[in-house]
């Protein structure tokens, strides 16, 4: 097979810079695709934390001015990834978050920052770098979504394009007055162009102009065609439904491998699953939970936002604790949720423990120490925490939406008797249904043999990138084989 070349455009990439699952996907897919004969090079913004880690950067292109300041494209490697880095100090080199300023609000120039990323991606896609010709441009989320639009308005030859939706809730919607500043032509401001509810819609534009649209699970690919989950883009998505495909994410099974995980006090595998005990004890100690070896221990590793349904968990928490459960929460996000869980940790000291913040090592310990991982999301494009849970022998308890529906086999009678159950699903995502699911989990936990089977089934599930990478490779190859426009 001749290697296929893909330019991926992503605003975050693990392990260099991460706020969510997008970074995990952008970071893991290139390695998995390499085994399928697909070479991926990723264009990322030159945030300080990215620039600091570049190995042997070389100048690939100079922009005397790009949306208000000088910029350069550097070709480099970092953390095993082949990168193009958009070094543009006026856009990306500042203290604060990658999307949010110190005040917790979006950077006021986010439109310009990510339009610049997409503009450069479109340039490279169209052959601006003589040493790099690509077959497919793969844009991730709204931050990269203008790339197919720029290529469309530029005219001329272009590679095929794919946009992947990691979360339809984030759409990149900006004022119409920015049209010229974003180097878009006047005629782009129409319903058949970048116009979206009177403004400029970045994601909308990508969905309109990309040759193919993927999202991160088959169920979410169906859900987003409906008004309930379509977040006002369902009409456009329905009109393109023949080009919409869902490919479930994987996880990096090197980073997430309980047998090799340096974050764990005790490494273990399916053959030595009882060794998890030590991790459980370490987790209890870290989060000030009672050192109880028997109590059913529920874990959460999540952004704290209404999407994740954790307000539902707050509602059922007194009942859980009354039934002898412990709860370990690792999360960061909305202050009201943090306050709610902090209050619960005080009221139910020893039974509820929290850490607010982002801590990779603790995320691994929660997965390795908990009996169950709760993911009560109201919607979930894919979800990665339940995949990590499966691999670590913690049974996921999930709302039956999006990728959660596609990755967990509910422990119903049929699945139990066939020996294939890996967790518990519930629907709709409401407090009573969540409580019912937790009670089902408690019943399984009381039956040590059933609990062991559930854990082992999960650990045997293939949650790696191998299967998904084959699907992306097939998609890219099929696209590249089409006659270019
Ligand atoms: P989303 O992208 O919507 O936040 P996902 O489940 O797809 O949700 O991905 C979340 C990723 O971020 C997982 O890898 C999870 O382990 C990690 N994560 C979430 N919150 C935290 C946290 N507070 N500390 C460490 N890791 C976290």
XYZ file of C-alpha atoms and ligand atoms in Angstrom, residues 18-22 24 167 256 301-303 307-308 330-332 357-360 363 367 380 382-386 388, ligand 1:
56
model
C -4.861 19.077 26.774
C -8.219 20.269 28.012
C -10.291 17.253 26.965
C -10.814 14.221 24.791
C -9.916 16.088 21.581
C -6.312 12.450 23.450
C -18.461 17.838 20.776
C -3.490 3.383 30.006
C -13.046 11.555 36.649
C -14.675 14.384 34.787
C -15.048 17.961 33.819
C -23.192 17.940 30.177
C -21.654 15.376 32.509
C -11.689 14.009 40.633
C -12.989 16.945 38.654
C -12.688 20.569 37.753
C -8.272 20.291 39.726
C -6.725 18.502 36.817
C -4.322 15.744 37.777
C -3.384 13.038 35.322
C -7.063 10.043 37.253
C -9.496 4.155 37.660
C -21.620 12.203 25.391
C -17.741 9.343 22.880
C -16.402 9.622 26.399
C -12.988 8.291 27.276
C -13.268 7.744 31.018
C -15.500 4.693 30.588
C -10.177 3.742 30.718
P -14.444 15.453 27.661
O -13.533 15.475 26.463
O -15.867 15.822 27.353
O -13.918 16.212 28.837
P -13.845 12.608 27.740
O -14.327 11.508 28.642
O -13.978 12.385 26.273
O -14.554 13.943 28.196
O -12.301 12.865 28.017
C -11.892 13.345 29.242
C -10.414 13.050 29.408
O -9.864 13.941 30.370
C -10.138 11.654 29.945
O -8.882 11.245 29.464
C -10.099 11.872 31.467
O -9.305 10.917 32.133
C -9.488 13.243 31.556
N -9.920 14.055 32.698
C -11.099 14.696 32.870
N -11.103 15.405 34.014
C -9.895 15.211 34.578
C -9.264 15.702 35.788
N -9.898 16.525 36.624
N -8.001 15.308 36.039
C -7.353 14.465 35.193
N -7.875 13.978 34.064
C -9.134 14.349 33.746
